[in-house]
Amino acid sequence: MSTARRDRTRALPASRILRFAVVGGAGTAVNTAVLYVLHGVLRMPLVAASVLAVELAVVHNYLLNDWWTFAARTPSLRGFGKFNVSMLTGLAVNVLVLWTLVHGGVQLVAANLLAIGAAFAVNYASSALWVWDGTGGRIR
């Protein structure tokens, strides 16, 4: 294993969290660009365009997290499946927290930011502890 690869493997949790957040931000850009092209330019129906845009962003995020954030040796279909489940879990948390806060009287934008934070925490924890093994890249 190369020195750079070992260094990524031993990255401190704060460093991994930051990398995970950067990958998520890049994934948001991928999602937005693909959605714009598919729906805005090619006139694909919105729901179909959104599903494809989200899944392309998930593929992007899995590959980049696998290589950069968690320094895994090689991507795997099993890991990708687990990452998809992890992201769906984060989505469920996001929607539940958002709904609960808005119905509890919290302003929409503030509620959305809190919901995103909760989903991010779930996504990172499940990725670090379940998708990757927490020690730097072996898929369980």
PDB file of N, CA and C in Angstrom, residues 10-67:
ATOM      1  N   ARG A  10      -5.269   6.100   7.978  1.00  0.00           N
ATOM      2  CA  ARG A  10      -5.128   6.480   9.382  1.00  0.00           C
ATOM      3  C   ARG A  10      -5.695   7.855   9.678  1.00  0.00           C
ATOM      4  N   ALA A  11      -6.416   8.447   8.761  1.00  0.00           N
ATOM      5  CA  ALA A  11      -6.943   9.794   8.949  1.00  0.00           C
ATOM      6  C   ALA A  11      -7.770   9.879  10.226  1.00  0.00           C
ATOM      7  N   LEU A  12      -7.607  10.969  10.926  1.00  0.00           N
ATOM      8  CA  LEU A  12      -8.368  11.197  12.153  1.00  0.00           C
ATOM      9  C   LEU A  12      -9.848  11.316  11.824  1.00  0.00           C
ATOM     10  N   PRO A  13     -10.710  10.994  12.788  1.00  0.00           N
ATOM     11  CA  PRO A  13     -12.152  11.095  12.522  1.00  0.00           C
ATOM     12  C   PRO A  13     -12.573  12.475  12.021  1.00  0.00           C
ATOM     13  N   ALA A  14     -12.016  13.542  12.579  1.00  0.00           N
ATOM     14  CA  ALA A  14     -12.392  14.885  12.117  1.00  0.00           C
ATOM     15  C   ALA A  14     -12.031  15.078  10.652  1.00  0.00           C
ATOM     16  N   SER A  15     -10.889  14.557  10.252  1.00  0.00           N
ATOM     17  CA  SER A  15     -10.475  14.645   8.857  1.00  0.00           C
ATOM     18  C   SER A  15     -11.426  13.860   7.960  1.00  0.00           C
ATOM     19  N   ARG A  16     -11.808  12.684   8.417  1.00  0.00           N
ATOM     20  CA  ARG A  16     -12.764  11.881   7.628  1.00  0.00           C
ATOM     21  C   ARG A  16     -14.116  12.562   7.529  1.00  0.00           C
ATOM     22  N   ILE A  17     -14.572  13.154   8.615  1.00  0.00           N
ATOM     23  CA  ILE A  17     -15.860  13.851   8.584  1.00  0.00           C
ATOM     24  C   ILE A  17     -15.802  15.000   7.587  1.00  0.00           C
ATOM     25  N   LEU A  18     -14.703  15.743   7.595  1.00  0.00           N
ATOM     26  CA  LEU A  18     -14.544  16.846   6.644  1.00  0.00           C
ATOM     27  C   LEU A  18     -14.521  16.324   5.209  1.00  0.00           C
ATOM     28  N   ARG A  19     -13.781  15.247   4.973  1.00  0.00           N
ATOM     29  CA  ARG A  19     -13.742  14.661   3.632  1.00  0.00           C
ATOM     30  C   ARG A  19     -15.129  14.186   3.204  1.00  0.00           C
ATOM     31  N   PHE A  20     -15.851  13.545   4.130  1.00  0.00           N
ATOM     32  CA  PHE A  20     -17.205  13.072   3.837  1.00  0.00           C
ATOM     33  C   PHE A  20     -18.099  14.254   3.463  1.00  0.00           C
ATOM     34  N   ALA A  21     -17.952  15.373   4.170  1.00  0.00           N
ATOM     35  CA  ALA A  21     -18.741  16.570   3.872  1.00  0.00           C
ATOM     36  C   ALA A  21     -18.371  17.162   2.514  1.00  0.00           C
ATOM     37  N   VAL A  22     -17.084  17.178   2.189  1.00  0.00           N
ATOM     38  CA  VAL A  22     -16.646  17.693   0.883  1.00  0.00           C
ATOM     39  C   VAL A  22     -17.210  16.827  -0.244  1.00  0.00           C
ATOM     40  N   VAL A  23     -17.146  15.516  -0.057  1.00  0.00           N
ATOM     41  CA  VAL A  23     -17.703  14.597  -1.059  1.00  0.00           C
ATOM     42  C   VAL A  23     -19.206  14.846  -1.200  1.00  0.00           C
ATOM     43  N   GLY A  24     -19.892  15.020  -0.084  1.00  0.00           N
ATOM     44  CA  GLY A  24     -21.328  15.306  -0.134  1.00  0.00           C
ATOM     45  C   GLY A  24     -21.633  16.596  -0.884  1.00  0.00           C
ATOM     46  N   GLY A  25     -20.812  17.617  -0.661  1.00  0.00           N
ATOM     47  CA  GLY A  25     -20.990  18.875  -1.394  1.00  0.00           C
ATOM     48  C   GLY A  25     -20.777  18.694  -2.886  1.00  0.00           C
ATOM     49  N   ALA A  26     -19.751  17.932  -3.243  1.00  0.00           N
ATOM     50  CA  ALA A  26     -19.512  17.646  -4.662  1.00  0.00           C
ATOM     51  C   ALA A  26     -20.656  16.825  -5.246  1.00  0.00           C
ATOM     52  N   GLY A  27     -21.178  15.882  -4.456  1.00  0.00           N
ATOM     53  CA  GLY A  27     -22.324  15.088  -4.902  1.00  0.00           C
ATOM     54  C   GLY A  27     -23.553  15.948  -5.137  1.00  0.00           C
ATOM     55  N   THR A  28     -23.713  16.977  -4.317  1.00  0.00           N
ATOM     56  CA  THR A  28     -24.829  17.914  -4.509  1.00  0.00           C
ATOM     57  C   THR A  28     -24.681  18.637  -5.843  1.00  0.00           C
ATOM     58  N   ALA A  29     -23.458  19.008  -6.177  1.00  0.00           N
ATOM     59  CA  ALA A  29     -23.215  19.661  -7.474  1.00  0.00           C
ATOM     60  C   ALA A  29     -23.507  18.705  -8.630  1.00  0.00           C
ATOM     61  N   VAL A  30     -23.085  17.440  -8.493  1.00  0.00           N
ATOM     62  CA  VAL A  30     -23.376  16.438  -9.520  1.00  0.00           C
ATOM     63  C   VAL A  30     -24.886  16.286  -9.680  1.00  0.00           C
ATOM     64  N   ASN A  31     -25.590  16.129  -8.576  1.00  0.00           N
ATOM     65  CA  ASN A  31     -27.042  15.971  -8.603  1.00  0.00           C
ATOM     66  C   ASN A  31     -27.690  17.157  -9.310  1.00  0.00           C
ATOM     67  N   THR A  32     -27.308  18.359  -8.935  1.00  0.00           N
ATOM     68  CA  THR A  32     -27.915  19.568  -9.488  1.00  0.00           C
ATOM     69  C   THR A  32     -27.640  19.689 -10.986  1.00  0.00           C
ATOM     70  N   ALA A  33     -26.404  19.435 -11.390  1.00  0.00           N
ATOM     71  CA  ALA A  33     -26.050  19.546 -12.811  1.00  0.00           C
ATOM     72  C   ALA A  33     -26.794  18.515 -13.648  1.00  0.00           C
ATOM     73  N   VAL A  34     -26.838  17.285 -13.174  1.00  0.00           N
ATOM     74  CA  VAL A  34     -27.533  16.225 -13.920  1.00  0.00           C
ATOM     75  C   VAL A  34     -29.028  16.521 -13.994  1.00  0.00           C
ATOM     76  N   LEU A  35     -29.611  16.950 -12.876  1.00  0.00           N
ATOM     77  CA  LEU A  35     -31.035  17.295 -12.871  1.00  0.00           C
ATOM     78  C   LEU A  35     -31.319  18.417 -13.866  1.00  0.00           C
ATOM     79  N   TYR A  36     -30.469  19.430 -13.869  1.00  0.00           N
ATOM     80  CA  TYR A  36     -30.665  20.541 -14.795  1.00  0.00           C
ATOM     81  C   TYR A  36     -30.617  20.067 -16.246  1.00  0.00           C
ATOM     82  N   VAL A  37     -29.621  19.256 -16.571  1.00  0.00           N
ATOM     83  CA  VAL A  37     -29.485  18.785 -17.957  1.00  0.00           C
ATOM     84  C   VAL A  37     -30.664  17.891 -18.335  1.00  0.00           C
ATOM     85  N   LEU A  38     -30.972  16.910 -17.484  1.00  0.00           N
ATOM     86  CA  LEU A  38     -32.036  15.960 -17.833  1.00  0.00           C
ATOM     87  C   LEU A  38     -33.416  16.615 -17.901  1.00  0.00           C
ATOM     88  N   HIS A  39     -33.734  17.431 -16.916  1.00  0.00           N
ATOM     89  CA  HIS A  39     -35.081  18.027 -16.881  1.00  0.00           C
ATOM     90  C   HIS A  39     -35.125  19.372 -17.607  1.00  0.00           C
ATOM     91  N   GLY A  40     -34.152  20.232 -17.279  1.00  0.00           N
ATOM     92  CA  GLY A  40     -34.184  21.587 -17.827  1.00  0.00           C
ATOM     93  C   GLY A  40     -33.831  21.670 -19.298  1.00  0.00           C
ATOM     94  N   VAL A  41     -32.895  20.841 -19.748  1.00  0.00           N
ATOM     95  CA  VAL A  41     -32.443  20.910 -21.133  1.00  0.00           C
ATOM     96  C   VAL A  41     -33.104  19.834 -21.990  1.00  0.00           C
ATOM     97  N   LEU A  42     -33.065  18.594 -21.516  1.00  0.00           N
ATOM     98  CA  LEU A  42     -33.592  17.481 -22.308  1.00  0.00           C
ATOM     99  C   LEU A  42     -35.088  17.238 -22.091  1.00  0.00           C
ATOM    100  N   ARG A  43     -35.675  17.951 -21.150  1.00  0.00           N
ATOM    101  CA  ARG A  43     -37.128  17.879 -20.859  1.00  0.00           C
ATOM    102  C   ARG A  43     -37.600  16.500 -20.401  1.00  0.00           C
ATOM    103  N   MET A  44     -36.737  15.746 -19.759  1.00  0.00           N
ATOM    104  CA  MET A  44     -37.145  14.475 -19.163  1.00  0.00           C
ATOM    105  C   MET A  44     -38.117  14.807 -18.023  1.00  0.00           C
ATOM    106  N   PRO A  45     -39.134  13.968 -17.791  1.00  0.00           N
ATOM    107  CA  PRO A  45     -40.056  14.229 -16.675  1.00  0.00           C
ATOM    108  C   PRO A  45     -39.276  14.393 -15.365  1.00  0.00           C
ATOM    109  N   LEU A  46     -39.761  15.305 -14.508  1.00  0.00           N
ATOM    110  CA  LEU A  46     -39.041  15.699 -13.303  1.00  0.00           C
ATOM    111  C   LEU A  46     -38.709  14.521 -12.381  1.00  0.00           C
ATOM    112  N   VAL A  47     -39.670  13.655 -12.116  1.00  0.00           N
ATOM    113  CA  VAL A  47     -39.416  12.551 -11.187  1.00  0.00           C
ATOM    114  C   VAL A  47     -38.343  11.613 -11.729  1.00  0.00           C
ATOM    115  N   ALA A  48     -38.434  11.259 -13.001  1.00  0.00           N
ATOM    116  CA  ALA A  48     -37.426  10.383 -13.597  1.00  0.00           C
ATOM    117  C   ALA A  48     -36.059  11.056 -13.593  1.00  0.00           C
ATOM    118  N   ALA A  49     -36.022  12.326 -13.944  1.00  0.00           N
ATOM    119  CA  ALA A  49     -34.757  13.067 -13.955  1.00  0.00           C
ATOM    120  C   ALA A  49     -34.165  13.142 -12.550  1.00  0.00           C
ATOM    121  N   SER A  50     -35.000  13.363 -11.568  1.00  0.00           N
ATOM    122  CA  SER A  50     -34.531  13.448 -10.186  1.00  0.00           C
ATOM    123  C   SER A  50     -33.979  12.111  -9.695  1.00  0.00           C
ATOM    124  N   VAL A  51     -34.665  11.020  -9.993  1.00  0.00           N
ATOM    125  CA  VAL A  51     -34.195   9.695  -9.583  1.00  0.00           C
ATOM    126  C   VAL A  51     -32.820   9.419 -10.197  1.00  0.00           C
ATOM    127  N   LEU A  52     -32.653   9.684 -11.487  1.00  0.00           N
ATOM    128  CA  LEU A  52     -31.362   9.467 -12.135  1.00  0.00           C
ATOM    129  C   LEU A  52     -30.283  10.387 -11.560  1.00  0.00           C
ATOM    130  N   ALA A  53     -30.628  11.638 -11.315  1.00  0.00           N
ATOM    131  CA  ALA A  53     -29.660  12.585 -10.771  1.00  0.00           C
ATOM    132  C   ALA A  53     -29.202  12.160  -9.374  1.00  0.00           C
ATOM    133  N   VAL A  54     -30.141  11.737  -8.555  1.00  0.00           N
ATOM    134  CA  VAL A  54     -29.792  11.290  -7.204  1.00  0.00           C
ATOM    135  C   VAL A  54     -28.901  10.059  -7.275  1.00  0.00           C
ATOM    136  N   GLU A  55     -29.257   9.094  -8.098  1.00  0.00           N
ATOM    137  CA  GLU A  55     -28.469   7.861  -8.148  1.00  0.00           C
ATOM    138  C   GLU A  55     -27.076   8.117  -8.730  1.00  0.00           C
ATOM    139  N   LEU A  56     -26.954   8.998  -9.703  1.00  0.00           N
ATOM    140  CA  LEU A  56     -25.621   9.336 -10.204  1.00  0.00           C
ATOM    141  C   LEU A  56     -24.794  10.023  -9.122  1.00  0.00           C
ATOM    142  N   ALA A  57     -25.427  10.862  -8.311  1.00  0.00           N
ATOM    143  CA  ALA A  57     -24.721  11.493  -7.200  1.00  0.00           C
ATOM    144  C   ALA A  57     -24.310  10.452  -6.158  1.00  0.00           C
ATOM    145  N   VAL A  58     -25.156   9.461  -5.910  1.00  0.00           N
ATOM    146  CA  VAL A  58     -24.814   8.390  -4.969  1.00  0.00           C
ATOM    147  C   VAL A  58     -23.617   7.592  -5.492  1.00  0.00           C
ATOM    148  N   VAL A  59     -23.607   7.270  -6.789  1.00  0.00           N
ATOM    149  CA  VAL A  59     -22.477   6.552  -7.379  1.00  0.00           C
ATOM    150  C   VAL A  59     -21.203   7.392  -7.215  1.00  0.00           C
ATOM    151  N   HIS A  60     -21.293   8.655  -7.569  1.00  0.00           N
ATOM    152  CA  HIS A  60     -20.156   9.577  -7.414  1.00  0.00           C
ATOM    153  C   HIS A  60     -19.662   9.585  -5.965  1.00  0.00           C
ATOM    154  N   ASN A  61     -20.577   9.747  -5.028  1.00  0.00           N
ATOM    155  CA  ASN A  61     -20.197   9.839  -3.619  1.00  0.00           C
ATOM    156  C   ASN A  61     -19.601   8.528  -3.115  1.00  0.00           C
ATOM    157  N   TYR A  62     -20.170   7.416  -3.527  1.00  0.00           N
ATOM    158  CA  TYR A  62     -19.622   6.127  -3.083  1.00  0.00           C
ATOM    159  C   TYR A  62     -18.182   5.964  -3.564  1.00  0.00           C
ATOM    160  N   LEU A  63     -17.958   6.202  -4.847  1.00  0.00           N
ATOM    161  CA  LEU A  63     -16.618   6.005  -5.400  1.00  0.00           C
ATOM    162  C   LEU A  63     -15.591   6.949  -4.761  1.00  0.00           C
ATOM    163  N   LEU A  64     -15.969   8.204  -4.581  1.00  0.00           N
ATOM    164  CA  LEU A  64     -15.036   9.163  -3.989  1.00  0.00           C
ATOM    165  C   LEU A  64     -14.812   8.881  -2.504  1.00  0.00           C
ATOM    166  N   ASN A  65     -15.872   8.546  -1.780  1.00  0.00           N
ATOM    167  CA  ASN A  65     -15.701   8.188  -0.371  1.00  0.00           C
ATOM    168  C   ASN A  65     -14.871   6.916  -0.234  1.00  0.00           C
ATOM    169  N   ASP A  66     -15.095   5.967  -1.105  1.00  0.00           N
ATOM    170  CA  ASP A  66     -14.358   4.707  -1.045  1.00  0.00           C
ATOM    171  C   ASP A  66     -12.866   4.957  -1.231  1.00  0.00           C
ATOM    172  N   TRP A  67     -12.533   5.794  -2.188  1.00  0.00           N
ATOM    173  CA  TRP A  67     -11.131   6.057  -2.498  1.00  0.00           C
ATOM    174  C   TRP A  67     -10.502   7.061  -1.534  1.00  0.00           C
TER     175      TRP A  67
END
